[in-house]
Amino acid sequence: MVFSYVPVLALFLLAGGFAVFSIIAGRLSGPRRYNRAKYDAYECGIEPTPQPIGGGRFPVKYYLTAMLFIVFDIEIIFLYPWAVAFAQKGGATVFLFVEMVLFIVTVFIAYVYVWRRGGLEWD
Amino acid sequence: MTGAHVMVAQLTAAQNFGPQAARDLWWLIIVKTVVVFAFLVVTTLLMIWAERRVVARMQQRIGPNRVGPQGLLQSLFDGIKLALKEDIIPSAADKAVFILAPILSAIPAFMAFAMIPFGPTVSIAGRHTNLQLTDLSVAVLFILAMSSMGIYGIVLGGWSSGSTYPLLGGVRSAAQMVSYEIAMGLSFVGVFLYTGTLSTSGIVDAQAHRWILLEALPSFIIYAIAMVGETNRAPFDLPEGETELVGGFHTEYSSLKFALFFLAEYINMVTVSALMTTLFLGGWRAPWPISLWASANTGWWPLLWFVIKIGIVLFVFIWLRGTLPRFRYDQFMKFGWKVLIPVNLIWIVIEAALKMTSRTGTFVVVGIAVALVLIAAYMAEALQERNRRLAEIDAEEAAERPFDPFAGGFPIPPMPGQQLPTQRPVPVGVATSGHEITGSLPRDFSGDFTSDTISDDDIDDIDDLDDLDDVNGGETDEPDGGRS
């Protein structure tokens, strides 16, 4: 099975080589005329706002979205093998079905809770 | 087993799996890799050209038509022009990450395509091989993983630029792609419930008689929406909304680094289109009327059907861009989290229930469906009730508060249900009586005093005043304030 990944590796090397080549070529082929204003951050021509080191703080909404993403991504990961097993011959049993409904409902309760607490609101 | 059976079995085996890719020789791997790579680059160039031409037509313009026949070489020359531009790294940028980001964005975009089957087994220089770079049993998972990796390039590119707009664009983009990736991943479950495999070639084989589009229409619709959100395309192109964020995460990028981001974006579009074709539209299999022709699904023909199908999906991308205005960010996130995900989960349960029906009694299914509907109805009811209560509270509060048109420092019209104050402040009367008032009005000028508290004497006084600060005191406070 490891062999199946050899073409993936080949494509990785080709794509990576192309990307690295492009960046080096871009450095070499373009002109280089220094102008201090050119190296400032772009803000429509006004003096750029000073940036805090490391980008500063993000609105907490984004962290919340990331957390929710992890919850649902894990749900998806559980659903895939279940779907495959369910689709196979003799897999579509009531037991398998109820089991997964229970799982989905469990996550769904958390989802409803987040919704009611306003975790899905953007302003 | 009769001889005919054996023959049929062998034929199907040869058509669908062949000698199972029989471990491609090294030169065959290299040829296929280069072909996939070239296919993606050429498709991107053509796609950019097609997009500009089609959108131009939709907007009653002509579009690029000078470079090459019909302007076909336009994007190629745009790329060359980009290579000849100065490669700027802003002084505020984090240099290593800034250079790394476009590479991180481009590589996964290319790699996802390794899993897409272009066609059945064909014979190249006497060797049987699948028209697919590699046939993993977890192919769809691999594609999802690659699309997640692509987000790194965008976030890091926005973060490392050391500039406001790219930072906002990068963060937005991450939140958006992450949200719609869930909808996308859930829509795949609907497909796997029919195919029983995650392998892309297996999924195409499962559609030999009927497209999954017909079996799982809701999954298809959700995927169609999610793939536009996932690729940051109009109407979901919020991370690079020109009117809000200049260019989004790649504002500070120039030269070939910018070209790499651009390339990655278009390759991602081709990939999700190919994935849609593979999962829902029968993959490389010929569509219905053509599939009556016996050899439609053999040899090199499938390549043609596959490319046509991708082309149609890509055209829809362009069409959307030419037609729809951009979503607002909160609407967009709300749609993803509050509509696509619950609908998707409910659909998965319904689909599984339908699949089970043949085996077990219908009553189980009906019971579960009724329970689900009841739960949904209860939730809708509760939500409506809550919204109604909130609206009532809002209305009450609004009714209790007297309306002050100058509350924000400038005049505003009343909201529905609010009343303008009937009594006019003085300056209106003064103005209509023909007197000129000069000088700036004080902040607390309005509301406090009304026409009936002011006598004609006061108005005469106002005539004499240079400084209107005094008007407030016209009757009581400081009779002589402004005159001295």
mmCIF file of C-alpha atoms in Angstrom, chain A residues 1 3-12 14-16 18-23 25-27 29-34 36 38-44 49 51 54-56 58-59 62 65-66 68-70 72-73 75-77 79-84 86-94 97-98 101 104-105 108 111-112 115-116 118 120-123, chain B residues 23-24 29 33-34 36-37 83-92 99 102-103 107 110-111 114-115 133-134 136 138 141-142 144 159 162-165 167 171-172 175 178-179 181-182 185-186 188-189 192-198 246 251-252 255-257 260 263 329-330 333 337-338 341-342 345 348-349 352-353 355-356 359-360 368 379 382-383 386:
data_model
loop_
_atom_site.group_PDB
_atom_site.id
_atom_site.type_symbol
_atom_site.label_atom_id
_atom_site.label_comp_id
_atom_site.label_asym_id
_atom_site.label_seq_id
_atom_site.Cartn_x
_atom_site.Cartn_y
_atom_site.Cartn_z
ATOM 1 C CA MET A 1 0.000 0.000 0.000
ATOM 2 C CA PHE A 3 3.575 2.089 -3.033
ATOM 3 C CA SER A 4 0.330 3.972 -3.694
ATOM 4 C CA TYR A 5 1.898 7.037 -2.153
ATOM 5 C CA VAL A 6 4.875 7.130 -4.493
ATOM 6 C CA PRO A 7 2.970 9.091 -7.178
ATOM 7 C CA VAL A 8 1.771 11.482 -4.456
ATOM 8 C CA LEU A 9 5.370 12.013 -3.461
ATOM 9 C CA ALA A 10 6.294 12.571 -7.102
ATOM 10 C CA LEU A 11 3.600 15.201 -7.490
ATOM 11 C CA PHE A 12 4.713 16.801 -4.221
ATOM 12 C CA LEU A 14 7.157 18.464 -8.837
ATOM 13 C CA ALA A 15 4.769 21.011 -7.324
ATOM 14 C CA GLY A 16 7.228 21.977 -4.600
ATOM 15 C CA PHE A 18 7.839 24.485 -9.303
ATOM 16 C CA ALA A 19 6.838 26.722 -6.379
ATOM 17 C CA VAL A 20 10.401 27.151 -5.115
ATOM 18 C CA PHE A 21 11.647 27.751 -8.647
ATOM 19 C CA SER A 22 8.967 30.409 -9.183
ATOM 20 C CA ILE A 23 9.956 32.261 -6.038
ATOM 21 C CA ALA A 25 12.936 33.175 -10.475
ATOM 22 C CA GLY A 26 10.744 36.021 -9.307
ATOM 23 C CA ARG A 27 13.589 37.338 -7.165
ATOM 24 C CA SER A 29 13.927 38.279 -13.045
ATOM 25 C CA GLY A 30 12.359 41.415 -11.616
ATOM 26 C CA PRO A 31 13.990 44.806 -11.323
ATOM 27 C CA ARG A 32 15.138 46.153 -7.965
ATOM 28 C CA ARG A 33 14.649 49.870 -7.449
ATOM 29 C CA TYR A 34 14.690 50.904 -3.833
ATOM 30 C CA ARG A 36 11.224 53.454 1.110
ATOM 31 C CA LYS A 38 7.326 50.940 -1.593
ATOM 32 C CA TYR A 39 8.308 48.744 1.342
ATOM 33 C CA ASP A 40 5.671 50.186 3.654
ATOM 34 C CA ALA A 41 2.488 48.296 4.332
ATOM 35 C CA TYR A 42 -0.180 49.178 1.804
ATOM 36 C CA GLU A 43 -2.989 51.279 3.186
ATOM 37 C CA CYS A 44 -4.384 53.239 0.268
ATOM 38 C CA THR A 49 -1.049 51.886 11.007
ATOM 39 C CA GLN A 51 1.144 46.704 13.656
ATOM 40 C CA GLY A 54 2.847 39.001 15.888
ATOM 41 C CA GLY A 55 -0.355 40.458 14.552
ATOM 42 C CA GLY A 56 -1.767 41.447 17.922
ATOM 43 C CA PHE A 58 -7.779 38.587 17.126
ATOM 44 C CA PRO A 59 -11.458 38.932 17.918
ATOM 45 C CA TYR A 62 -12.378 33.413 15.449
ATOM 46 C CA THR A 65 -15.151 29.228 15.242
ATOM 47 C CA ALA A 66 -11.948 27.222 15.426
ATOM 48 C CA LEU A 68 -16.523 24.558 16.808
ATOM 49 C CA PHE A 69 -14.662 23.450 13.723
ATOM 50 C CA ILE A 70 -12.721 20.907 15.737
ATOM 51 C CA PHE A 72 -17.608 19.062 13.982
ATOM 52 C CA ASP A 73 -14.528 17.856 12.192
ATOM 53 C CA GLU A 75 -17.870 14.272 14.199
ATOM 54 C CA ILE A 76 -17.189 13.986 10.481
ATOM 55 C CA ILE A 77 -14.249 11.691 11.091
ATOM 56 C CA LEU A 79 -19.248 9.547 10.462
ATOM 57 C CA TYR A 80 -17.051 8.423 7.550
ATOM 58 C CA PRO A 81 -16.251 4.888 8.734
ATOM 59 C CA TRP A 82 -19.798 4.534 9.926
ATOM 60 C CA ALA A 83 -21.160 5.525 6.509
ATOM 61 C CA VAL A 84 -18.842 3.075 4.780
ATOM 62 C CA PHE A 86 -23.475 1.147 6.830
ATOM 63 C CA ALA A 87 -23.388 1.050 3.043
ATOM 64 C CA GLN A 88 -21.809 -2.376 2.866
ATOM 65 C CA LYS A 89 -23.836 -5.532 2.458
ATOM 66 C CA GLY A 90 -25.684 -6.339 5.670
ATOM 67 C CA GLY A 91 -24.434 -3.155 7.284
ATOM 68 C CA ALA A 92 -27.697 -1.254 7.378
ATOM 69 C CA THR A 93 -28.941 -2.635 10.668
ATOM 70 C CA VAL A 94 -31.195 -0.901 13.162
ATOM 71 C CA PHE A 97 -28.520 3.271 12.746
ATOM 72 C CA VAL A 98 -29.681 4.011 16.282
ATOM 73 C CA VAL A 101 -28.441 8.778 15.582
ATOM 74 C CA ILE A 104 -25.423 12.835 16.053
ATOM 75 C CA VAL A 105 -28.045 13.915 18.582
ATOM 76 C CA PHE A 108 -26.510 18.309 18.085
ATOM 77 C CA TYR A 111 -24.746 22.642 18.819
ATOM 78 C CA VAL A 112 -28.159 23.882 19.951
ATOM 79 C CA TRP A 115 -26.669 28.497 19.063
ATOM 80 C CA ARG A 116 -28.889 29.550 21.977
ATOM 81 C CA GLY A 118 -25.273 33.257 20.731
ATOM 82 C CA LEU A 120 -23.002 31.455 16.129
ATOM 83 C CA GLU A 121 -23.802 35.167 15.919
ATOM 84 C CA TRP A 122 -21.534 37.462 13.955
ATOM 85 C CA ASP A 123 -21.883 41.196 14.232
ATOM 86 C CA ARG B 23 2.218 -1.033 -10.016
ATOM 87 C CA ASP B 24 3.013 1.545 -12.631
ATOM 88 C CA ILE B 29 4.537 7.482 -12.815
ATOM 89 C CA THR B 33 2.646 13.176 -12.731
ATOM 90 C CA VAL B 34 3.848 15.599 -15.371
ATOM 91 C CA VAL B 36 -1.505 15.995 -14.167
ATOM 92 C CA PHE B 37 0.710 18.958 -13.367
ATOM 93 C CA ALA B 83 7.683 37.526 -13.498
ATOM 94 C CA LEU B 84 9.232 40.740 -14.777
ATOM 95 C CA LYS B 85 7.801 42.829 -11.933
ATOM 96 C CA GLU B 86 9.719 43.766 -8.824
ATOM 97 C CA ASP B 87 9.460 41.221 -6.033
ATOM 98 C CA ILE B 88 8.680 43.296 -2.950
ATOM 99 C CA ILE B 89 8.950 42.043 0.609
ATOM 100 C CA PRO B 90 7.522 44.763 2.871
ATOM 101 C CA SER B 91 9.855 45.906 5.616
ATOM 102 C CA ALA B 92 7.271 44.994 8.265
ATOM 103 C CA ILE B 99 8.216 33.583 1.376
ATOM 104 C CA PRO B 102 2.779 30.944 -1.324
ATOM 105 C CA ILE B 103 4.646 27.626 -1.475
ATOM 106 C CA ILE B 107 1.694 22.511 -3.122
ATOM 107 C CA PHE B 110 -1.565 20.451 -6.833
ATOM 108 C CA MET B 111 -1.494 17.378 -4.647
ATOM 109 C CA ALA B 114 -3.530 13.099 -7.509
ATOM 110 C CA MET B 115 -6.690 11.343 -6.333
ATOM 111 C CA LEU B 133 -2.257 9.186 -10.541
ATOM 112 C CA THR B 134 -2.894 6.942 -7.580
ATOM 113 C CA LEU B 136 -5.925 5.317 -2.479
ATOM 114 C CA VAL B 138 -8.927 7.035 1.557
ATOM 115 C CA LEU B 141 -10.087 12.058 3.005
ATOM 116 C CA PHE B 142 -6.776 12.912 1.383
ATOM 117 C CA LEU B 144 -10.055 17.098 2.393
ATOM 118 C CA TRP B 159 -0.298 37.191 9.065
ATOM 119 C CA GLY B 162 2.652 42.905 8.735
ATOM 120 C CA SER B 163 -0.209 44.926 7.332
ATOM 121 C CA THR B 164 -3.809 45.449 8.341
ATOM 122 C CA TYR B 165 -5.747 44.381 5.286
ATOM 123 C CA LEU B 167 -4.238 40.205 8.323
ATOM 124 C CA VAL B 171 -8.232 35.557 9.379
ATOM 125 C CA ARG B 172 -11.535 35.907 7.590
ATOM 126 C CA ALA B 175 -12.770 31.191 9.452
ATOM 127 C CA VAL B 178 -12.979 26.149 8.097
ATOM 128 C CA SER B 179 -16.718 26.711 8.412
ATOM 129 C CA GLU B 181 -15.191 22.627 5.152
ATOM 130 C CA ILE B 182 -17.553 21.152 7.727
ATOM 131 C CA GLY B 185 -17.220 17.068 4.777
ATOM 132 C CA LEU B 186 -20.740 16.330 5.961
ATOM 133 C CA PHE B 188 -19.599 13.561 1.585
ATOM 134 C CA VAL B 189 -21.233 11.320 4.167
ATOM 135 C CA PHE B 192 -20.400 7.277 1.212
ATOM 136 C CA LEU B 193 -23.753 6.004 2.425
ATOM 137 C CA TYR B 194 -24.338 4.849 -1.140
ATOM 138 C CA THR B 195 -20.898 3.874 -2.314
ATOM 139 C CA GLY B 196 -19.535 2.227 0.810
ATOM 140 C CA THR B 197 -16.047 3.368 -0.106
ATOM 141 C CA LEU B 198 -13.878 6.465 0.119
ATOM 142 C CA VAL B 246 -8.215 45.843 -0.961
ATOM 143 C CA THR B 251 -2.461 42.536 -0.772
ATOM 144 C CA GLU B 252 1.275 42.765 -0.032
ATOM 145 C CA SER B 255 5.591 39.255 -8.746
ATOM 146 C CA LEU B 256 5.583 35.457 -8.933
ATOM 147 C CA LYS B 257 4.623 35.032 -5.269
ATOM 148 C CA LEU B 260 1.488 31.344 -6.994
ATOM 149 C CA LEU B 263 -2.538 29.726 -9.381
ATOM 150 C CA TYR B 329 -19.786 38.329 6.308
ATOM 151 C CA ASP B 330 -22.269 37.751 9.127
ATOM 152 C CA MET B 333 -21.239 32.659 8.476
ATOM 153 C CA TRP B 337 -23.428 27.341 10.583
ATOM 154 C CA LYS B 338 -27.160 27.687 11.006
ATOM 155 C CA ILE B 341 -24.817 22.058 8.988
ATOM 156 C CA PRO B 342 -28.186 21.204 10.605
ATOM 157 C CA LEU B 345 -27.062 16.296 9.681
ATOM 158 C CA ILE B 348 -27.751 12.102 6.780
ATOM 159 C CA VAL B 349 -30.165 10.583 9.276
ATOM 160 C CA ALA B 352 -29.562 6.308 6.425
ATOM 161 C CA ALA B 353 -33.151 5.638 7.455
ATOM 162 C CA LYS B 355 -31.366 2.901 3.204
ATOM 163 C CA MET B 356 -32.472 0.806 6.151
ATOM 164 C CA ARG B 359 -34.365 -4.346 5.566
ATOM 165 C CA THR B 360 -36.489 -3.369 8.503
ATOM 166 C CA ILE B 368 -37.729 8.411 13.724
ATOM 167 C CA MET B 379 -36.874 24.206 18.299
ATOM 168 C CA ALA B 382 -38.910 28.054 20.931
ATOM 169 C CA LEU B 383 -36.796 30.264 18.721
ATOM 170 C CA ARG B 386 -37.775 33.984 22.033
#
